[in-house]
PDB file of N, CA and C in Angstrom:
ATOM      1  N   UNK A   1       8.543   6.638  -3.258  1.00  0.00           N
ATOM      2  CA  UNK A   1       7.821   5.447  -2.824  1.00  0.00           C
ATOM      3  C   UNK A   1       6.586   5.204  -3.688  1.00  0.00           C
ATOM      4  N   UNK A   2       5.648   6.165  -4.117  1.00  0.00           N
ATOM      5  CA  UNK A   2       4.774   6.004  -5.316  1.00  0.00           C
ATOM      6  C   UNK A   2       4.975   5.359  -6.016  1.00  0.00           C
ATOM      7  N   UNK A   3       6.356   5.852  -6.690  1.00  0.00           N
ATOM      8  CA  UNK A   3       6.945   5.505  -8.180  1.00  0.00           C
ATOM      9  C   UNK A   3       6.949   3.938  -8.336  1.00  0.00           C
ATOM     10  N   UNK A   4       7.196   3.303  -6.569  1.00  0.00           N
ATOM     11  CA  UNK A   4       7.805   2.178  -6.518  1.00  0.00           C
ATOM     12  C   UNK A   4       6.500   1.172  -7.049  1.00  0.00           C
ATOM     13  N   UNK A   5       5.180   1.647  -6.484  1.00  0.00           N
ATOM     14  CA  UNK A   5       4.090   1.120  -6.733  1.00  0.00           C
ATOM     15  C   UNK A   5       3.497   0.853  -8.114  1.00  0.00           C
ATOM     16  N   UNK A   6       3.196   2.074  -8.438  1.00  0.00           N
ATOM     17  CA  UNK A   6       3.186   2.032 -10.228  1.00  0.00           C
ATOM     18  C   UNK A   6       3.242   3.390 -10.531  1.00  0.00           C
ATOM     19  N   UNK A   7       2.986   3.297 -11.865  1.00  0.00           N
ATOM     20  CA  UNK A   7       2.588   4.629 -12.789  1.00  0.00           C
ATOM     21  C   UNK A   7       1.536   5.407 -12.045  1.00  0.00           C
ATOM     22  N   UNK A   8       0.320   4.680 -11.929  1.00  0.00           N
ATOM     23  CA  UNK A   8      -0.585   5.884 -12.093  1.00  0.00           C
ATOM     24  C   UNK A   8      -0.490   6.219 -10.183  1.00  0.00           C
ATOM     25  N   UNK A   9       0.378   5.749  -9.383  1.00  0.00           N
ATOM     26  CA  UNK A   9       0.078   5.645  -8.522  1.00  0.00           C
ATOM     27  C   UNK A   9       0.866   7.203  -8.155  1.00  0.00           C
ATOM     28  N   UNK A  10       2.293   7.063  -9.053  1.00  0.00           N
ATOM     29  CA  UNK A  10       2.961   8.203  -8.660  1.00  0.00           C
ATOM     30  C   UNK A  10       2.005   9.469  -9.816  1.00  0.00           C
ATOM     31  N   UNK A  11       1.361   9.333 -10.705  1.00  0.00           N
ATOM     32  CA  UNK A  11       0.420  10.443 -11.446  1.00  0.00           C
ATOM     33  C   UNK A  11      -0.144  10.866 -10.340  1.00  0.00           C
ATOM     34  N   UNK A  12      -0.653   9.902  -9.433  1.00  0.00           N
ATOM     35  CA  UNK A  12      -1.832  10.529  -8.509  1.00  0.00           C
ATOM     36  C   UNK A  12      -1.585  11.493  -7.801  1.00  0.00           C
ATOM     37  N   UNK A  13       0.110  11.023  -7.389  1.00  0.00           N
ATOM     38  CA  UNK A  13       1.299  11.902  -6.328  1.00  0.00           C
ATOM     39  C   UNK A  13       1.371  13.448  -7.055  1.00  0.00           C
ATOM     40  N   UNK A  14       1.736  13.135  -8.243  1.00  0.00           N
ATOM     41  CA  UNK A  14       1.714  14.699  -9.171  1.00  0.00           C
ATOM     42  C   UNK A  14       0.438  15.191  -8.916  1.00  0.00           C
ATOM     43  N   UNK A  15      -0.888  14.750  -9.358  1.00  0.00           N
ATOM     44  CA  UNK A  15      -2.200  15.408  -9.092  1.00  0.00           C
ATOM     45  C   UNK A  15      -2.523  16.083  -7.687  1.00  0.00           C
ATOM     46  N   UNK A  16      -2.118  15.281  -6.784  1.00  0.00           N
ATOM     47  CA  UNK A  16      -2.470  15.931  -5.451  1.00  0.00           C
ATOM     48  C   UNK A  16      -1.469  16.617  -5.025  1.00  0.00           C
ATOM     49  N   UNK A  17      -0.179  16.597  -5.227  1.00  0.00           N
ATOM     50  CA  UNK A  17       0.451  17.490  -5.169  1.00  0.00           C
ATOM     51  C   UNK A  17       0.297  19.275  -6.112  1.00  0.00           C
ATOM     52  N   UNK A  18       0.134  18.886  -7.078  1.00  0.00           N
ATOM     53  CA  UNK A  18      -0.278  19.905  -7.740  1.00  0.00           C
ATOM     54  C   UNK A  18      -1.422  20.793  -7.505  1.00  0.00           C
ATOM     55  N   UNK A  19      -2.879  20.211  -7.113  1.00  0.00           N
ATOM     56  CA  UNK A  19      -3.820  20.972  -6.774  1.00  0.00           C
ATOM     57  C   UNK A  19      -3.589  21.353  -5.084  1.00  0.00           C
ATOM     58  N   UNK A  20      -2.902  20.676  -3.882  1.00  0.00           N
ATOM     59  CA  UNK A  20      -3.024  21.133  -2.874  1.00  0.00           C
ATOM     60  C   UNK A  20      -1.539  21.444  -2.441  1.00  0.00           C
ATOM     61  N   UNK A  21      -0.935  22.416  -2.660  1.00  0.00           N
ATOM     62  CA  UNK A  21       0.523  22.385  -2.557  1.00  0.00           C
ATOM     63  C   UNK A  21       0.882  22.461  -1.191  1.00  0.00           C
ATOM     64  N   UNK A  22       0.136  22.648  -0.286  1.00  0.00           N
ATOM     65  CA  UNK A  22       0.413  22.782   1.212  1.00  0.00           C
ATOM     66  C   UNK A  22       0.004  21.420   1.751  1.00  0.00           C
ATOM     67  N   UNK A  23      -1.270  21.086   1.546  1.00  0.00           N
ATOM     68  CA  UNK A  23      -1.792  20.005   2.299  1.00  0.00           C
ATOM     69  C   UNK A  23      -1.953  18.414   1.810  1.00  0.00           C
ATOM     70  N   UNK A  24      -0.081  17.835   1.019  1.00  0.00           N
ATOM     71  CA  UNK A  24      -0.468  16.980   0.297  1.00  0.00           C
ATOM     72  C   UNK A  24       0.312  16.110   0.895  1.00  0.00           C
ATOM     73  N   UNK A  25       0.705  16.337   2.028  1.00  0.00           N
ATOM     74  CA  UNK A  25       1.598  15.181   3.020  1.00  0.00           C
ATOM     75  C   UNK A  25       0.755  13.960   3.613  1.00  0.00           C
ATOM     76  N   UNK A  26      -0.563  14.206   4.366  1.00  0.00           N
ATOM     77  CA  UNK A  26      -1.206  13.386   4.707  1.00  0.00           C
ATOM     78  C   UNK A  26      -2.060  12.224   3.752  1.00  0.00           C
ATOM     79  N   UNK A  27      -2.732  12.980   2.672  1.00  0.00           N
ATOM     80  CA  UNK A  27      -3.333  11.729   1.771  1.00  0.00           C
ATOM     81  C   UNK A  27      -2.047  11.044   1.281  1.00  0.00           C
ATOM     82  N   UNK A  28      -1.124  11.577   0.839  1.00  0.00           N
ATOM     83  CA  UNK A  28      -0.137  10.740   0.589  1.00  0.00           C
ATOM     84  C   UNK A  28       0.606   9.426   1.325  1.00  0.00           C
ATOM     85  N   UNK A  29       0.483   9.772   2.603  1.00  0.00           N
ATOM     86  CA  UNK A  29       0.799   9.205   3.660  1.00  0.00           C
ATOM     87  C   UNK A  29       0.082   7.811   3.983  1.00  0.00           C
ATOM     88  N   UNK A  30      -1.325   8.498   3.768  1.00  0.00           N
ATOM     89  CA  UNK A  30      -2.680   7.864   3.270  1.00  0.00           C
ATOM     90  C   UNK A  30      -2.252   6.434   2.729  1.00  0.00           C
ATOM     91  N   UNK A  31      -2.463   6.949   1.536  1.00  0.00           N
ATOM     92  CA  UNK A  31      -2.396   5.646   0.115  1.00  0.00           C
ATOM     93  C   UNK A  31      -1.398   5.073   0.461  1.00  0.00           C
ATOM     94  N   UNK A  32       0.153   5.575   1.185  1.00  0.00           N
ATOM     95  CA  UNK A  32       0.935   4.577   1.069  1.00  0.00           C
ATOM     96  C   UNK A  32       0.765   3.674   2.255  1.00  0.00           C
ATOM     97  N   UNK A  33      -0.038   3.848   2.909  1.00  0.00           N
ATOM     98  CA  UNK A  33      -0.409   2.970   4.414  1.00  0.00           C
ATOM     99  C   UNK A  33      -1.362   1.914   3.951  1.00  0.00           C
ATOM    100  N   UNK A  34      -1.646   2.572   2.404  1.00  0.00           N
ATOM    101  CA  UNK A  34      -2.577   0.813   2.402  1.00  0.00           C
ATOM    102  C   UNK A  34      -1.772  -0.717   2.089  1.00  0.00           C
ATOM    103  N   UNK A  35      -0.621  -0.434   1.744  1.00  0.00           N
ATOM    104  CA  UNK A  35       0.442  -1.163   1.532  1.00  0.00           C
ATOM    105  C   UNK A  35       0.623  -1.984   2.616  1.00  0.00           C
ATOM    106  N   UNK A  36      -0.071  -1.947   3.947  1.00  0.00           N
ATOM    107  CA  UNK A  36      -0.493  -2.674   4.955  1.00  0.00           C
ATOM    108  C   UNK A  36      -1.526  -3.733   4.883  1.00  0.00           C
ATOM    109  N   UNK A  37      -2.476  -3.267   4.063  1.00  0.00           N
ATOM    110  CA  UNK A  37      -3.027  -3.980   4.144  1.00  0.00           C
ATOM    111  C   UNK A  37      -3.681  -4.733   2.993  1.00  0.00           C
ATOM    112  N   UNK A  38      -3.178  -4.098   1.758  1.00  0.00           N
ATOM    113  CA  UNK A  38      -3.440  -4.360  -0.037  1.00  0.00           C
ATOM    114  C   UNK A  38      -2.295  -4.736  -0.503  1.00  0.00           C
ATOM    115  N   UNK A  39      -2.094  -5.031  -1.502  1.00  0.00           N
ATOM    116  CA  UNK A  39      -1.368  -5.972  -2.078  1.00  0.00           C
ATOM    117  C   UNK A  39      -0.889  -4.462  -3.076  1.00  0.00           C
ATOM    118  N   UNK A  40       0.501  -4.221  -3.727  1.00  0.00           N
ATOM    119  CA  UNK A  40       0.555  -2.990  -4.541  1.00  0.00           C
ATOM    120  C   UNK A  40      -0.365  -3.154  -5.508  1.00  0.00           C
ATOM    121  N   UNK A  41      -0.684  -4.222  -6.581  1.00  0.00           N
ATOM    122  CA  UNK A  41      -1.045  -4.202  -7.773  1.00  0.00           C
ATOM    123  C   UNK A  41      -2.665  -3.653  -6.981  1.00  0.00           C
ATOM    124  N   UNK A  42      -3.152  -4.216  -6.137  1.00  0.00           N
ATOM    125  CA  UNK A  42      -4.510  -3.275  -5.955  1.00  0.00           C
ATOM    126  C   UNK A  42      -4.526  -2.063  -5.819  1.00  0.00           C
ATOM    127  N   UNK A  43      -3.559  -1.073  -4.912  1.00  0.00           N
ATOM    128  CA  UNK A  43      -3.209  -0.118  -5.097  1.00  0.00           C
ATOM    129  C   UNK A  43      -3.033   0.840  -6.093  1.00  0.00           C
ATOM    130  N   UNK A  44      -2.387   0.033  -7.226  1.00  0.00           N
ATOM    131  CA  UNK A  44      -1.770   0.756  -8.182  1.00  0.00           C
ATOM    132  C   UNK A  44      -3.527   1.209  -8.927  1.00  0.00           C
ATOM    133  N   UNK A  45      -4.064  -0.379  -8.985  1.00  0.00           N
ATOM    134  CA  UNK A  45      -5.657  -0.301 -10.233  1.00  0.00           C
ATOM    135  C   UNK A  45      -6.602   0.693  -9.564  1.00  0.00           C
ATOM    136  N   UNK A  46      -6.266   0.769  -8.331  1.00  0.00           N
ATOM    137  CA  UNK A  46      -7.377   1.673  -7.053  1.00  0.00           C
ATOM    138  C   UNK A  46      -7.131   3.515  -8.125  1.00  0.00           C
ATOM    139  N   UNK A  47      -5.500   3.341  -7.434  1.00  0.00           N
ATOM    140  CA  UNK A  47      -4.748   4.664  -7.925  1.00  0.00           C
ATOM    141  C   UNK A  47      -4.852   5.528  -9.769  1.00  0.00           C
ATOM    142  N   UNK A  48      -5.606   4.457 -10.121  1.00  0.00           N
ATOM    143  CA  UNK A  48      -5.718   4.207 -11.909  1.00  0.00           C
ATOM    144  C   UNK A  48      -6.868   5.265 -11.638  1.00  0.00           C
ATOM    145  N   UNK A  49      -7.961   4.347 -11.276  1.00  0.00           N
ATOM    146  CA  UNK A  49      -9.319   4.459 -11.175  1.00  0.00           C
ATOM    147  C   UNK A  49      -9.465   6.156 -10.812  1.00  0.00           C
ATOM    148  N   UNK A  50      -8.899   6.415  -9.675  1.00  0.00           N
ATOM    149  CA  UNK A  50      -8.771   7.526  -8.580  1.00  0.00           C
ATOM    150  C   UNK A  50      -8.145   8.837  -9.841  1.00  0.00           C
ATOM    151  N   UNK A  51      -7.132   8.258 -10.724  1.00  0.00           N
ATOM    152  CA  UNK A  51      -6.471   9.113 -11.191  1.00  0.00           C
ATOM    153  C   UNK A  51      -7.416   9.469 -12.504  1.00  0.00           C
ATOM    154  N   UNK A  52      -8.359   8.678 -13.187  1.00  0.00           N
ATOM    155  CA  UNK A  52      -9.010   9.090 -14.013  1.00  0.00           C
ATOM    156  C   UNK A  52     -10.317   9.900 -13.580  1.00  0.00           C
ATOM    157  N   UNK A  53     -10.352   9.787 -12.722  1.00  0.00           N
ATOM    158  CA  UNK A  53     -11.890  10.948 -12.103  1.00  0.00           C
ATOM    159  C   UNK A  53     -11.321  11.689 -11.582  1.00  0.00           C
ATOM    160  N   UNK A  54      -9.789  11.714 -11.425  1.00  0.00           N
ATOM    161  CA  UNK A  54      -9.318  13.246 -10.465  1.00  0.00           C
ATOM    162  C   UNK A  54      -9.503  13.254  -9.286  1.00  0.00           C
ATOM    163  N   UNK A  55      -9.558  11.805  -8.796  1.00  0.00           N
ATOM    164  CA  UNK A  55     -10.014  12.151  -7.251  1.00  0.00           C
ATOM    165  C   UNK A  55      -8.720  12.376  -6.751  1.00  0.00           C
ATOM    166  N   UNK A  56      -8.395  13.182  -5.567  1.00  0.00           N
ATOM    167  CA  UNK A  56      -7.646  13.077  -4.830  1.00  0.00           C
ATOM    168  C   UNK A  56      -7.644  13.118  -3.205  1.00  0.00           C
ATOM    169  N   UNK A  57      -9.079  11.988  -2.964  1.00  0.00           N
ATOM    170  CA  UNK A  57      -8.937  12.086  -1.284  1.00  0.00           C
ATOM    171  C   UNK A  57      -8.270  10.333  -0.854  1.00  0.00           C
ATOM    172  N   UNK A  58      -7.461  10.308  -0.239  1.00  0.00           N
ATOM    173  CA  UNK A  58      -6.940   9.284   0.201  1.00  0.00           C
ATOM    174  C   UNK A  58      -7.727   8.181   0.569  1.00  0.00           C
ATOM    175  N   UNK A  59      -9.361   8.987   1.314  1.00  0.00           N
ATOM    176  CA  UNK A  59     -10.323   7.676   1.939  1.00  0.00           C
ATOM    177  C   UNK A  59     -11.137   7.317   0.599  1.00  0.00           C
ATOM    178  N   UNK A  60     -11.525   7.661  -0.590  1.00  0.00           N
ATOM    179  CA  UNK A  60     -11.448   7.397  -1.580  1.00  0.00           C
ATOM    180  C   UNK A  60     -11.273   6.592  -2.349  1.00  0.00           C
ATOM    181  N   UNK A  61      -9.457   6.651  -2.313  1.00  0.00           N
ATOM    182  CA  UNK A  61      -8.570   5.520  -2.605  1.00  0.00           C
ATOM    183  C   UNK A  61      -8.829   4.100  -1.839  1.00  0.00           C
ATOM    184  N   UNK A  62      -8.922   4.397   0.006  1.00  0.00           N
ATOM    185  CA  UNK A  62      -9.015   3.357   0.528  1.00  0.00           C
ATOM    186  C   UNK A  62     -10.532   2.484   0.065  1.00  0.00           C
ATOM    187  N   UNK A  63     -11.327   3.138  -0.284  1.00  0.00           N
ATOM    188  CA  UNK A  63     -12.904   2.822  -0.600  1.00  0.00           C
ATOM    189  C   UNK A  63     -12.738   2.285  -1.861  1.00  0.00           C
ATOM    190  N   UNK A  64     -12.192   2.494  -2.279  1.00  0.00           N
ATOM    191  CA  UNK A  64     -11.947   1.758  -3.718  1.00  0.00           C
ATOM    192  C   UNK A  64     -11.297   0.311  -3.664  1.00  0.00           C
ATOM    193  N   UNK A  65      -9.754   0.427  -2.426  1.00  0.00           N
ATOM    194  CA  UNK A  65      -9.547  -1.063  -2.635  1.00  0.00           C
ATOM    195  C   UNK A  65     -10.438  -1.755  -1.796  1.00  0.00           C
ATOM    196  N   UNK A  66     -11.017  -1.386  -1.195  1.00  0.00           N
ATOM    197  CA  UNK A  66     -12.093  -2.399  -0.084  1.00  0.00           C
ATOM    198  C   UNK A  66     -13.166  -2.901  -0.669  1.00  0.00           C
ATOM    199  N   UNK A  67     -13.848  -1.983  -1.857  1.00  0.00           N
ATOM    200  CA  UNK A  67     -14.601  -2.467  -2.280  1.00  0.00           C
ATOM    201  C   UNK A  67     -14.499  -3.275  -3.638  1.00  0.00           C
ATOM    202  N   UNK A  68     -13.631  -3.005  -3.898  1.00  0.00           N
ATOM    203  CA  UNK A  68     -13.281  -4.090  -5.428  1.00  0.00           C
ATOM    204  C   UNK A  68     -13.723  -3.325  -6.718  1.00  0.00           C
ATOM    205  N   UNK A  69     -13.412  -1.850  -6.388  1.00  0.00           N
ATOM    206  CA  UNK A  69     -14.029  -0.723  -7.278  1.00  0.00           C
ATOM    207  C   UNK A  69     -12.804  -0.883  -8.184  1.00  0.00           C
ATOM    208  N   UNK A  70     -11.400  -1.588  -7.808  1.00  0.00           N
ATOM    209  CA  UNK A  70     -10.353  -1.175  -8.826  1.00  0.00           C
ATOM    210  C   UNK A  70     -10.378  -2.409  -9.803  1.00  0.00           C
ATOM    211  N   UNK A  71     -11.524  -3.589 -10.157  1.00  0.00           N
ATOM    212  CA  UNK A  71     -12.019  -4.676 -10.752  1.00  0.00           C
ATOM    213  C   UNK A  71     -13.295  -4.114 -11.930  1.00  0.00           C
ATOM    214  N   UNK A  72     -13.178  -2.975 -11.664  1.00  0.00           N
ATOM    215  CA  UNK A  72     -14.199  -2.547 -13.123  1.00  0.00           C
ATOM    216  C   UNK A  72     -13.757  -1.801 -14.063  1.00  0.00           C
ATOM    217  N   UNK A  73     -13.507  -1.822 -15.252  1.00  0.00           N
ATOM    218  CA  UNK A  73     -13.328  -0.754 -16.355  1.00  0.00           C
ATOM    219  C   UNK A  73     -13.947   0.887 -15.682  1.00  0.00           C
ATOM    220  N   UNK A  74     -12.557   1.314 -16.186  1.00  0.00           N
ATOM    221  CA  UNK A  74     -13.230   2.979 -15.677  1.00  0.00           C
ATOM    222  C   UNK A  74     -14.494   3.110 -17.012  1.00  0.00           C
ATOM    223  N   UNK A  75     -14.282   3.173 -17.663  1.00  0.00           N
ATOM    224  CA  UNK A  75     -15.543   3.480 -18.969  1.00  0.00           C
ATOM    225  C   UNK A  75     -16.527   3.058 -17.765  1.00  0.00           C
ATOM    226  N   UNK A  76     -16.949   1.711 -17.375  1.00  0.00           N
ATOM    227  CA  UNK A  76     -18.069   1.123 -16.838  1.00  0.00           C
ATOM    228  C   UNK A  76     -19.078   2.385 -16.019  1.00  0.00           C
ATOM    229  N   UNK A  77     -17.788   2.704 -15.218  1.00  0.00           N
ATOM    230  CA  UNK A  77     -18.445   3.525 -13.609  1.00  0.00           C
ATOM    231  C   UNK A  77     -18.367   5.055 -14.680  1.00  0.00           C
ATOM    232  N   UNK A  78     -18.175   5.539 -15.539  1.00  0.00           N
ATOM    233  CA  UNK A  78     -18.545   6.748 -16.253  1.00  0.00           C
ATOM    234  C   UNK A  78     -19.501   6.526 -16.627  1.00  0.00           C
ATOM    235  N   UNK A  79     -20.398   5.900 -17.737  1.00  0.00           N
ATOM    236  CA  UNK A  79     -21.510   5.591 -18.153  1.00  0.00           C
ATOM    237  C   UNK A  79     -22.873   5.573 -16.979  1.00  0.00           C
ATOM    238  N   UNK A  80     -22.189   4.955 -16.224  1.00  0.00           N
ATOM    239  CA  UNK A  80     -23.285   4.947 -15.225  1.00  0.00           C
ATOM    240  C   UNK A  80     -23.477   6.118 -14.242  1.00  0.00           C
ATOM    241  N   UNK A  81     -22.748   6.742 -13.735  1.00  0.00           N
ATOM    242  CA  UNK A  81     -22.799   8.322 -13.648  1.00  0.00           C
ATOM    243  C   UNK A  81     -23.121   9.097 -14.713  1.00  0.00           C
ATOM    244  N   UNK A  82     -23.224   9.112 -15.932  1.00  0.00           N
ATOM    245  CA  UNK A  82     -23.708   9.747 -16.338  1.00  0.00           C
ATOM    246  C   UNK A  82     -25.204   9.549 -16.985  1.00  0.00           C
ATOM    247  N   UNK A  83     -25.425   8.637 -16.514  1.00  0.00           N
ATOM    248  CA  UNK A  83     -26.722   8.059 -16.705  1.00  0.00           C
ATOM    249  C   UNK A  83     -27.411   8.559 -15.265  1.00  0.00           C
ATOM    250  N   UNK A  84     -26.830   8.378 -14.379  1.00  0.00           N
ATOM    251  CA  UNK A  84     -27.836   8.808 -12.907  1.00  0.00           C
ATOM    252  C   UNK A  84     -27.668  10.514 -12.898  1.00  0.00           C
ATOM    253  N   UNK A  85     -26.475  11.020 -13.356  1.00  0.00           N
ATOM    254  CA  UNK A  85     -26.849  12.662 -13.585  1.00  0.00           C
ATOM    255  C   UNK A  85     -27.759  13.100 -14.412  1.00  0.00           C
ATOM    256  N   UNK A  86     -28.096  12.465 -15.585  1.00  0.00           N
ATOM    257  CA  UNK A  86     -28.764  12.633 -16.410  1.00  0.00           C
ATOM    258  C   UNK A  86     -30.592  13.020 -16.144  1.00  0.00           C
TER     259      UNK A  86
END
């Protein structure tokens, strides 16, 4: 069902599967429940975003399409973290 969404959506599926091999039923479950209420292609740019910082928490994902976080260049939101760590 990932796969069906996009690329990086099923990468994300490999990532969280890979780091939590027991506990990767529910975020999964997660992301695909936003399909309720997002459109896939937001999903998929959310799942982009999510997949280049390594995130793998599902509320995350959801925080991303709500806020219109999957409408910025990942470069953008790196620079600027590393400017406020700095």
């Amino acid at each position: 069902k990932m796969a069906a969404i996009g690329p990086y959506t099923e990468k994300l599926f490999s990532l969280i599967v890979k780091n939590n091999r027991q506990y990767w039923a529910q975020p999964i479950k997660g992301i695909l429940s936003l399909a309720k209420k997002y459109p896939e292609k937001v999903i998929e740019a959310s799942c982009k975003r999510a997949y280049f910082y390594k995130v793998k928490s599902y509320q995350i994902v959801k925080n991303i399409c709500g806020s219109g976080a999957y409408l910025l260049p990942v470069e953008e939101v790196g620079h600027e973290y590393a400017k406020v760590k700095a």
